[in-house]
Short mmCIF file of C-alpha atoms in Angstrom, two decimals:
data_model
loop_
_atom_site.label_atom_id
_atom_site.label_comp_id
_atom_site.label_asym_id
_atom_site.label_seq_id
_atom_site.Cartn_x
_atom_site.Cartn_y
_atom_site.Cartn_z
CA MET Y 1 7.45 11.18 2.76
CA LYS Y 2 5.09 12.40 -0.04
CA ILE Y 3 2.08 11.25 -1.26
CA THR Y 4 1.54 11.52 -5.08
CA HIS Y 5 -1.66 11.02 -6.89
CA GLY Y 6 -2.04 9.89 -10.39
CA LYS Y 7 -3.94 7.76 -13.06
CA SER Y 8 -3.00 4.26 -13.03
CA LEU Y 9 -2.75 2.10 -16.37
CA ILE Y 10 -4.01 -0.57 -14.46
CA PRO Y 11 -6.55 -1.14 -13.50
CA LYS Y 12 -7.98 -0.65 -17.01
CA ASN Y 13 -10.71 1.92 -15.90
CA LYS Y 14 -7.87 4.46 -15.13
CA ARG Y 15 -8.96 4.26 -11.07
CA LEU Y 16 -7.29 7.59 -9.53
CA VAL Y 17 -4.62 5.73 -7.07
CA HIS Y 18 -2.96 7.27 -4.30
CA THR Y 19 1.28 6.24 -3.94
CA LEU Y 20 3.54 6.76 -1.06
CA LYS Y 21 6.63 7.94 -2.16
CA GLY Y 22 10.14 9.03 -0.71
CA PHE Y 23 10.54 6.73 2.21
CA GLU Y 24 12.93 4.07 2.89
CA SER Y 25 11.79 0.69 4.65
CA SER Y 26 13.72 -2.54 5.12
CA ASN Y 27 10.26 -4.56 4.15
CA ILE Y 28 8.07 -2.49 2.01
CA LEU Y 29 9.13 -1.22 -1.46
CA LYS Y 30 5.82 0.27 -3.06
CA VAL Y 31 2.33 1.41 -1.53
CA LEU Y 32 -0.42 2.21 -3.77
CA TYR Y 33 -4.00 3.23 -2.52
CA PHE Y 34 -7.34 2.86 -4.86
CA LYS Y 35 -9.38 5.64 -2.86
CA SER Y 36 -12.70 4.61 -4.46
CA GLU Y 37 -12.40 0.99 -3.95
CA LYS Y 38 -10.90 1.21 -0.62
CA ILE Y 39 -7.88 -1.33 -1.63
CA LEU Y 40 -4.29 -0.92 -0.41
CA VAL Y 41 -1.49 -2.64 -2.37
CA ILE Y 42 1.91 -2.75 -0.94
CA GLU Y 43 4.90 -4.27 -2.78
CA PHE Y 44 7.74 -6.25 -0.65
CA HIS Y 45 11.10 -6.42 -0.62
CA LYS Y 46 14.06 -8.04 1.36
CA GLN Y 47 17.44 -6.79 0.57
CA GLY Y 48 16.77 -5.32 -2.16
CA LYS Y 49 15.05 -8.19 -3.97
CA PHE Y 50 11.28 -8.15 -5.12
CA THR Y 51 9.35 -10.59 -2.48
CA GLY Y 52 5.56 -10.13 -2.99
CA ARG Y 53 2.76 -7.57 -4.08
CA TYR Y 54 -0.23 -8.12 -1.80
CA LYS Y 55 -3.58 -6.48 -2.07
CA TYR Y 56 -5.62 -5.25 1.26
CA LYS Y 57 -9.44 -4.92 0.98
CA ASP Y 58 -11.79 -2.37 2.54
CA VAL Y 59 -8.59 -0.24 3.88
CA SER Y 60 -9.71 3.29 4.75
CA TYR Y 61 -8.27 6.32 3.24
CA GLN Y 62 -7.18 7.17 7.11
CA ARG Y 63 -5.28 3.77 7.73
CA PHE Y 64 -3.41 4.92 4.01
CA LEU Y 65 -2.98 8.32 5.52
CA MET Y 66 -1.37 6.93 8.60
CA LEU Y 67 0.74 4.22 7.27
CA GLY Y 68 2.75 7.36 5.38
CA LYS Y 69 2.97 9.39 8.26
CA ALA Y 70 4.39 6.34 10.24
CA GLU Y 71 8.20 6.73 11.57
CA SER Y 72 8.55 2.80 10.36
CA LYS Y 73 6.46 1.77 7.65
CA GLY Y 74 6.80 -2.00 8.55
CA LYS Y 75 5.82 -1.79 12.31
CA TYR Y 76 3.09 0.05 11.34
CA PHE Y 77 2.04 -2.64 8.70
CA ASN Y 78 2.76 -5.41 11.34
CA SER Y 79 0.60 -3.79 14.00
CA LYS Y 80 -2.38 -1.80 12.10
CA ILE Y 81 -2.58 -3.79 8.73
CA ARG Y 82 -1.05 -7.44 8.78
CA GLY Y 83 -4.19 -9.99 9.59
CA ARG Y 84 -6.64 -7.25 10.02
CA TYR Y 85 -7.89 -7.24 6.26
CA GLU Y 86 -9.08 -9.61 3.46
CA THR Y 87 -5.38 -10.27 1.83
CA THR Y 88 -5.02 -11.75 -1.71
CA LYS Y 89 -1.15 -12.26 -3.19
CA MET Y 90 -0.87 -10.76 -6.56
CA SER Y 91 1.18 -11.98 -9.42
#
């Protein structure tokens, strides 16, 4: 698992975005973290098909890092993130 840092064109104010890359998950496709806003964005998939993108508010950077280090991203998400943060389904 590798964490990369880069500038995002979305949102428009070019906030620093951290991205988890180089992992396999049967449920999680992509993970983005907006550190200054403490926002975690997770894209989900099932059998290779995109199923949704969700935004989680007030997630600590430490929680993001622990998700990245977890052996099973899905299990970590279900036990430490799902249902614990204000969540918005994105388009």
